[in-house]
PDB file of C-alpha atoms in Angstrom:
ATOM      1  CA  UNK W   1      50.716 152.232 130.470  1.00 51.00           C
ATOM      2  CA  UNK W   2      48.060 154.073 129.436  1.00 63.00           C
ATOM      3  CA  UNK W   3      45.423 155.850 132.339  1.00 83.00           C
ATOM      4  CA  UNK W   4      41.893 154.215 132.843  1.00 91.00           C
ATOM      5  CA  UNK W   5      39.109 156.208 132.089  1.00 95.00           C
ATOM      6  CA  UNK W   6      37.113 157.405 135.005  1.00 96.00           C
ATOM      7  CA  UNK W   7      33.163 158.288 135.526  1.00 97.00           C
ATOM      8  CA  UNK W   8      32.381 160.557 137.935  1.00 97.00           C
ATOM      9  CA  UNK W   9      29.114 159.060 139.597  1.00 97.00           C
ATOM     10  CA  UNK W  10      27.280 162.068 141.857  1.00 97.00           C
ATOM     11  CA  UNK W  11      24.319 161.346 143.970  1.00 95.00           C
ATOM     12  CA  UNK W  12      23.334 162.057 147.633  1.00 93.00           C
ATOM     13  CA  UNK W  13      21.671 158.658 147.772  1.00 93.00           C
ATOM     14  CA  UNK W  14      24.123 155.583 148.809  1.00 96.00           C
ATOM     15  CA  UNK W  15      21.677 152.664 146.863  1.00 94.00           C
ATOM     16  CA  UNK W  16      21.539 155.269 143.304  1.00 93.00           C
ATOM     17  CA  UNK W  17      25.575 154.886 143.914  1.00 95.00           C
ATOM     18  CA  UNK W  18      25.525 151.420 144.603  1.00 96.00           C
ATOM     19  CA  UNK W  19      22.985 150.374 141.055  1.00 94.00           C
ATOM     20  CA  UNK W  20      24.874 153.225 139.174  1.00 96.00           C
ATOM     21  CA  UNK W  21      28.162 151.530 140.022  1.00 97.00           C
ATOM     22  CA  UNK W  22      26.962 148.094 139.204  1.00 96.00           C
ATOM     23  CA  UNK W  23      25.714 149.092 135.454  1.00 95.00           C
ATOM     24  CA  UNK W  24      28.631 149.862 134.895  1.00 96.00           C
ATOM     25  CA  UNK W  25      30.610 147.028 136.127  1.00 95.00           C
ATOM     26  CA  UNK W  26      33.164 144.920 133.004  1.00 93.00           C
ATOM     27  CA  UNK W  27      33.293 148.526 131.378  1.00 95.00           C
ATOM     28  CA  UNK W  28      36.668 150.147 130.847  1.00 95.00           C
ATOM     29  CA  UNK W  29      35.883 152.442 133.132  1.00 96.00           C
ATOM     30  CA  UNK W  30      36.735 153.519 136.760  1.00 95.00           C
ATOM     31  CA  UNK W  31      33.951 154.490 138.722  1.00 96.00           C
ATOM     32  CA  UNK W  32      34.206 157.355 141.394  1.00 97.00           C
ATOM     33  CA  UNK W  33      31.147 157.932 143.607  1.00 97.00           C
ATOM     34  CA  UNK W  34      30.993 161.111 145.403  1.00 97.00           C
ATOM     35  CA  UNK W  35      27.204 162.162 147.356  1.00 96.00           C
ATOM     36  CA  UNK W  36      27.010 165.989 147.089  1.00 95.00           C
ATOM     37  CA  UNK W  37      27.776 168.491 144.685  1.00 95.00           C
ATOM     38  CA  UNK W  38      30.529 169.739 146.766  1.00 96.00           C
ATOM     39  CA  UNK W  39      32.243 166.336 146.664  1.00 96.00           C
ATOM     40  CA  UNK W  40      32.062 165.964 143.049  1.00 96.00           C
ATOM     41  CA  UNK W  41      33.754 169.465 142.614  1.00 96.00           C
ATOM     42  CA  UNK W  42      36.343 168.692 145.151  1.00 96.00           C
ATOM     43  CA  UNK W  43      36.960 165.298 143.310  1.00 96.00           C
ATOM     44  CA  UNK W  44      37.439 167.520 139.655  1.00 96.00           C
ATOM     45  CA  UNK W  45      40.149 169.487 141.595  1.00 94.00           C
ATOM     46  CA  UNK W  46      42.400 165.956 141.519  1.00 93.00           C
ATOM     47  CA  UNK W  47      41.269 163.999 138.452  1.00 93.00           C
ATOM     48  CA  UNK W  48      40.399 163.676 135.020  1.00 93.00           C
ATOM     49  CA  UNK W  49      36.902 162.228 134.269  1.00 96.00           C
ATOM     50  CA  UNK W  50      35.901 161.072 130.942  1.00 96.00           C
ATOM     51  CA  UNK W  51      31.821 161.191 131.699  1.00 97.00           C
ATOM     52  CA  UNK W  52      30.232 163.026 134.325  1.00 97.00           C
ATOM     53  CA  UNK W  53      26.718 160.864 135.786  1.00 97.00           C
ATOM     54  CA  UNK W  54      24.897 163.758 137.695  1.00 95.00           C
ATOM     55  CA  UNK W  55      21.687 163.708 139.907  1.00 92.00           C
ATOM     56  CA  UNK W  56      19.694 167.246 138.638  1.00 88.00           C
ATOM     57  CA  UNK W  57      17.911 166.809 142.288  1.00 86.00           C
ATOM     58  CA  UNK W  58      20.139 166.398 145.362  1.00 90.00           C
ATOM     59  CA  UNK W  59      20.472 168.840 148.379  1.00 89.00           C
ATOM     60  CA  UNK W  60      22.494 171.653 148.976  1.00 90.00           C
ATOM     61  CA  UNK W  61      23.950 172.110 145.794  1.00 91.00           C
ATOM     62  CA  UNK W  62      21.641 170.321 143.051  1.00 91.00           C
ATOM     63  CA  UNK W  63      23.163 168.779 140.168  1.00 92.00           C
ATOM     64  CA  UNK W  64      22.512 172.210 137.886  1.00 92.00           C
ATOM     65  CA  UNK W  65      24.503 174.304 139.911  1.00 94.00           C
ATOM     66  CA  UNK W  66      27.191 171.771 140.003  1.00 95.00           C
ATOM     67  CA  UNK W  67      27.061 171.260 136.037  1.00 94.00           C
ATOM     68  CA  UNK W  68      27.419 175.257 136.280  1.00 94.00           C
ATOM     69  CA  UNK W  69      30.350 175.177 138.446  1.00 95.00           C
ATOM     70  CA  UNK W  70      32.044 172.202 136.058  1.00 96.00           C
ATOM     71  CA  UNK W  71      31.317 174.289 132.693  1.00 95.00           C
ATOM     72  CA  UNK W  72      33.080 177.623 134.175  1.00 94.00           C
ATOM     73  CA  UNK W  73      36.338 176.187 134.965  1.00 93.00           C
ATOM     74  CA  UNK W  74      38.820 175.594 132.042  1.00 92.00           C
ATOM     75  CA  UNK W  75      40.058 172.230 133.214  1.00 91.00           C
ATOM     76  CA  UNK W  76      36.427 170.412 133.354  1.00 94.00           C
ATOM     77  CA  UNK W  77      33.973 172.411 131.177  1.00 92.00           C
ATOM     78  CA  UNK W  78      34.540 169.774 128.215  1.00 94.00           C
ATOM     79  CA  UNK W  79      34.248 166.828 130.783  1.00 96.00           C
ATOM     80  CA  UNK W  80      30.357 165.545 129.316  1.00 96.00           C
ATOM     81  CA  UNK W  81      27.860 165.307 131.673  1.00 96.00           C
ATOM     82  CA  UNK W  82      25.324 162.744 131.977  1.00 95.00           C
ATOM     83  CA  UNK W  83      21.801 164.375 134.361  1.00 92.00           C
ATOM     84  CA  UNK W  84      20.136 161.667 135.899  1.00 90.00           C
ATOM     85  CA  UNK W  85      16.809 162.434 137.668  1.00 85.00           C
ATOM     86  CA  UNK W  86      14.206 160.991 138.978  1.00 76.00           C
ATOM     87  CA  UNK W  87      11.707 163.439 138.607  1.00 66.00           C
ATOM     88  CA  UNK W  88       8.699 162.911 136.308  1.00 63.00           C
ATOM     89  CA  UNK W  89       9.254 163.833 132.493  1.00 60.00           C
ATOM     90  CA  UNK W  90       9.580 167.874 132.816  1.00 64.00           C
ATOM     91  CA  UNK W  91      10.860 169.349 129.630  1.00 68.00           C
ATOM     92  CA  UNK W  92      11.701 172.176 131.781  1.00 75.00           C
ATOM     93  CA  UNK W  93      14.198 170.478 133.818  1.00 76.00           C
ATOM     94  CA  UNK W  94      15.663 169.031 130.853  1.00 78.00           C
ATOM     95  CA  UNK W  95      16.183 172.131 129.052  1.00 78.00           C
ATOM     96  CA  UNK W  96      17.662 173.871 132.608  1.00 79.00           C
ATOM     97  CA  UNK W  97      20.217 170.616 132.194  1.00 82.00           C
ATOM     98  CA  UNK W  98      21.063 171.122 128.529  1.00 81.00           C
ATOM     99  CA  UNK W  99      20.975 175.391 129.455  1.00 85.00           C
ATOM    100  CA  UNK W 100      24.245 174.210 132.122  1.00 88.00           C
ATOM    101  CA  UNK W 101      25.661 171.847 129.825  1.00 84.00           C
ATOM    102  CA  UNK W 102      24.803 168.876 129.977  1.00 89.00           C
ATOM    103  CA  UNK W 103      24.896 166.116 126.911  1.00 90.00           C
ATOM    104  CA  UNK W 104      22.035 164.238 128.055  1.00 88.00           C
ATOM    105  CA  UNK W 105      19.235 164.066 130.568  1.00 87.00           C
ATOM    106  CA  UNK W 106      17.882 160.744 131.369  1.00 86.00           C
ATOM    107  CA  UNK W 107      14.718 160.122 133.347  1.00 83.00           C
ATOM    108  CA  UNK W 108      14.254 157.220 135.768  1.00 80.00           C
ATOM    109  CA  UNK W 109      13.799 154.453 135.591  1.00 83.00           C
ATOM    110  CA  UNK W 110      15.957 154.599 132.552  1.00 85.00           C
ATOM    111  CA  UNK W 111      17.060 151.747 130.687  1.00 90.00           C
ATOM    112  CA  UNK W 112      20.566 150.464 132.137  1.00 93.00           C
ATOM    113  CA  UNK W 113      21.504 149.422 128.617  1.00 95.00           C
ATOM    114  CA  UNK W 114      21.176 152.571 127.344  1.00 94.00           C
ATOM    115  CA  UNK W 115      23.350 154.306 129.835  1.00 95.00           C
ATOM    116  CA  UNK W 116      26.038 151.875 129.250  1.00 96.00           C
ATOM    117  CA  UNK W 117      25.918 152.732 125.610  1.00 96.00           C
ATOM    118  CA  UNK W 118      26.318 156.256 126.428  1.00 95.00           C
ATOM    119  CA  UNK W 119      28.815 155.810 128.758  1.00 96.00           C
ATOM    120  CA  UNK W 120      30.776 153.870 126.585  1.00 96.00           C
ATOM    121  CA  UNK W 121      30.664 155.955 123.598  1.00 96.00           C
ATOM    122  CA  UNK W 122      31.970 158.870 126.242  1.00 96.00           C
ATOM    123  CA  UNK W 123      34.793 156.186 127.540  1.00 96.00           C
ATOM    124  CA  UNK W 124      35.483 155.492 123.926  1.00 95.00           C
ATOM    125  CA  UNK W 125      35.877 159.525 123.062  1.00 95.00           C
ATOM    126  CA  UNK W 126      38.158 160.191 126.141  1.00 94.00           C
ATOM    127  CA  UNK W 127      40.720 157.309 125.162  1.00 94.00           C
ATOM    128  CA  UNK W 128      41.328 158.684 121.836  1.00 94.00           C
ATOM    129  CA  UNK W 129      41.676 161.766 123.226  1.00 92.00           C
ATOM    130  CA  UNK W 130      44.388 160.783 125.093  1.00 90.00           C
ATOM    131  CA  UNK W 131      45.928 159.028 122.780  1.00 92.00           C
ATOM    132  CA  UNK W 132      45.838 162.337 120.354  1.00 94.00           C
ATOM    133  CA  UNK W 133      47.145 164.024 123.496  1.00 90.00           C
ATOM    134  CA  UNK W 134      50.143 161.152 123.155  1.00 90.00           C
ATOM    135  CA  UNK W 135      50.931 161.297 119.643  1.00 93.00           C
ATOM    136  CA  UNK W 136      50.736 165.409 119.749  1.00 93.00           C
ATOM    137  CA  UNK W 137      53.324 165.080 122.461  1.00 92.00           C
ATOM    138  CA  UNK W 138      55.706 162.425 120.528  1.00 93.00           C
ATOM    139  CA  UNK W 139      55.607 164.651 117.391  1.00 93.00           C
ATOM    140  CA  UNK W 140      56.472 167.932 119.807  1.00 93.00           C
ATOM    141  CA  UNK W 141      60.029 165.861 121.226  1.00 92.00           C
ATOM    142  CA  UNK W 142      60.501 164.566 117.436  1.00 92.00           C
ATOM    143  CA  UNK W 143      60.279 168.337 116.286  1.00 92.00           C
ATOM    144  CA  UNK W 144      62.599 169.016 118.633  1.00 88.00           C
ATOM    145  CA  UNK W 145      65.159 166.362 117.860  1.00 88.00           C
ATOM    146  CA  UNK W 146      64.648 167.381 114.452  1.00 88.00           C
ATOM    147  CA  UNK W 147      65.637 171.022 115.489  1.00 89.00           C
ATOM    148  CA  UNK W 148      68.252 169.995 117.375  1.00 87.00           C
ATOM    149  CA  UNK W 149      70.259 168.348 114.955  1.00 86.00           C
ATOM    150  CA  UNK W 150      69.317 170.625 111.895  1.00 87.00           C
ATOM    151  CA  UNK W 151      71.320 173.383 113.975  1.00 87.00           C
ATOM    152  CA  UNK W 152      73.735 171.128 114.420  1.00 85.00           C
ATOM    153  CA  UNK W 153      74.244 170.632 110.839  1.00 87.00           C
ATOM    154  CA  UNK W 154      74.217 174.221 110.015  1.00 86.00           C
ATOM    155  CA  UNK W 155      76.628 174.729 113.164  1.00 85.00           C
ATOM    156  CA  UNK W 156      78.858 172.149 111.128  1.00 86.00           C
ATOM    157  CA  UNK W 157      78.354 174.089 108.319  1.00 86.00           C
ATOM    158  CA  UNK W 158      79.516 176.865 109.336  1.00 84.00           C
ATOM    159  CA  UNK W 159      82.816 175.438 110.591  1.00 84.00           C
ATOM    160  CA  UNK W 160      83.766 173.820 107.657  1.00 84.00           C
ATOM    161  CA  UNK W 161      83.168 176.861 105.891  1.00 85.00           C
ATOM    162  CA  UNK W 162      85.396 179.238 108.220  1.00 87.00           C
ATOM    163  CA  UNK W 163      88.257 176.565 106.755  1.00 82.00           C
ATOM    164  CA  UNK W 164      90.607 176.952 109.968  1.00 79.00           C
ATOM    165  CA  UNK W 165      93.087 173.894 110.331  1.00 79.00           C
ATOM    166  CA  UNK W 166      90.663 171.817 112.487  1.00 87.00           C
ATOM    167  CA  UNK W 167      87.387 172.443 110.731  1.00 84.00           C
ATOM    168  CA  UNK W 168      86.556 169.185 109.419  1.00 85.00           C
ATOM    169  CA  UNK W 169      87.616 167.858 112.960  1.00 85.00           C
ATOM    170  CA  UNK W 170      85.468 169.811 114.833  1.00 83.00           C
ATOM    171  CA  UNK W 171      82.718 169.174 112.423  1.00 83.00           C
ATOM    172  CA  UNK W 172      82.813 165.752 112.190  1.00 82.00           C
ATOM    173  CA  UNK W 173      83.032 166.314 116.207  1.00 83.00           C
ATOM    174  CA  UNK W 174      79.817 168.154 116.234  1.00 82.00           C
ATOM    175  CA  UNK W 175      78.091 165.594 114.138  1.00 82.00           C
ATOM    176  CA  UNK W 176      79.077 162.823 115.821  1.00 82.00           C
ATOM    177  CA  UNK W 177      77.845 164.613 119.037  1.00 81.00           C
ATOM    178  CA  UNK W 178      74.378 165.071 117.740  1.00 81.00           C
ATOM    179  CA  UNK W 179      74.246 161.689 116.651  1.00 76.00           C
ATOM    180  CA  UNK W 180      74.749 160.220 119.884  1.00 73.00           C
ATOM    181  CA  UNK W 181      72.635 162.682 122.042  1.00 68.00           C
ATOM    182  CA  UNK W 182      74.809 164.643 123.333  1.00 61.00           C
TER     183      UNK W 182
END
């Protein structure tokens, strides 16, 4: 069974949570709410998110410096993040959020639709990621059986070809081996 997709929801305020969660809800998505920056890194440590939904203004740690933090470490830095703010329409802010990484930067009151269409399109990336992930993997074993039994075949080879009195026995042996999985 394949893993949901998660969305990693970060905001220090419980209601922003609460409607964030809800926009989302009868998407094919998991959503994890964490309130601080901290939190949201902590929650990276343990799980693989296929959107990031970030508040650019929260205390502490603001959502920049937590987009920072995600972009330097290998395992995360490709996770997409999602800035939502609710500060008036600065292009500066937005640029500081595309500067950290961000995909988008939405302004609110933003148009739920919209971010359910994004989120979904992210959703929709991550699952056929994974299933590349699952296909790469199931061509690696079949590589290997493949290996496997081509040196099995030139091990068989090579006994029938040293002609001692058992070589087509233990050739046949060695075949039959291989072609049970042994």
């Amino acid at each position: 069974m394949a893993e949901r997709a998660k969305a990693l929801l970060v905001d220090d305020r419980k209601d922003n949570l609460l409607a964030l969660e809800a926009i989302l809800q009868g998407l094919p998505v998991t959503a994890v709410a964490v309130e601080s920056g901290e939190a949201a890194l902590k929650q990276l440590l343990t799980d693989d998110f296929a959107v990031i939904l970030l508040d650019a203004q929260m205390p502490n740690m603001d959502g920049f410096e937590t987009a920072s933090h995600i972009k330097r470490r290998e395992r995360t830095r490709h996770v997409p993040i999602l800035f939502l703010t609710a500060a008036d329409r600065d292009a500066q802010l937005a640029l500081r959020g595309y500067a950290v990484g961000a995909v988008d930067y939405l302004t609110k009151p933003f148009d739920p639709w919209v971010l359910r269409a994004k989120v979904s399109i992210f959703v929709d990336l991550w699952n056929k990621t994974q299933q590349l992930k699952a296909q790469a993997e199931q061509t690696r074993e079949r590589d290997a059986q493949w290996q496997r039994l081509t040196d099995t075949v030139d091990e068989a080879a090579r006994v029938l070809r040293s002609g001692g009195d058992d070589a087509a026995a233990e050739a046949l042996a060695l075949l039959e081996k291989a072609r049970w999985g042994n």
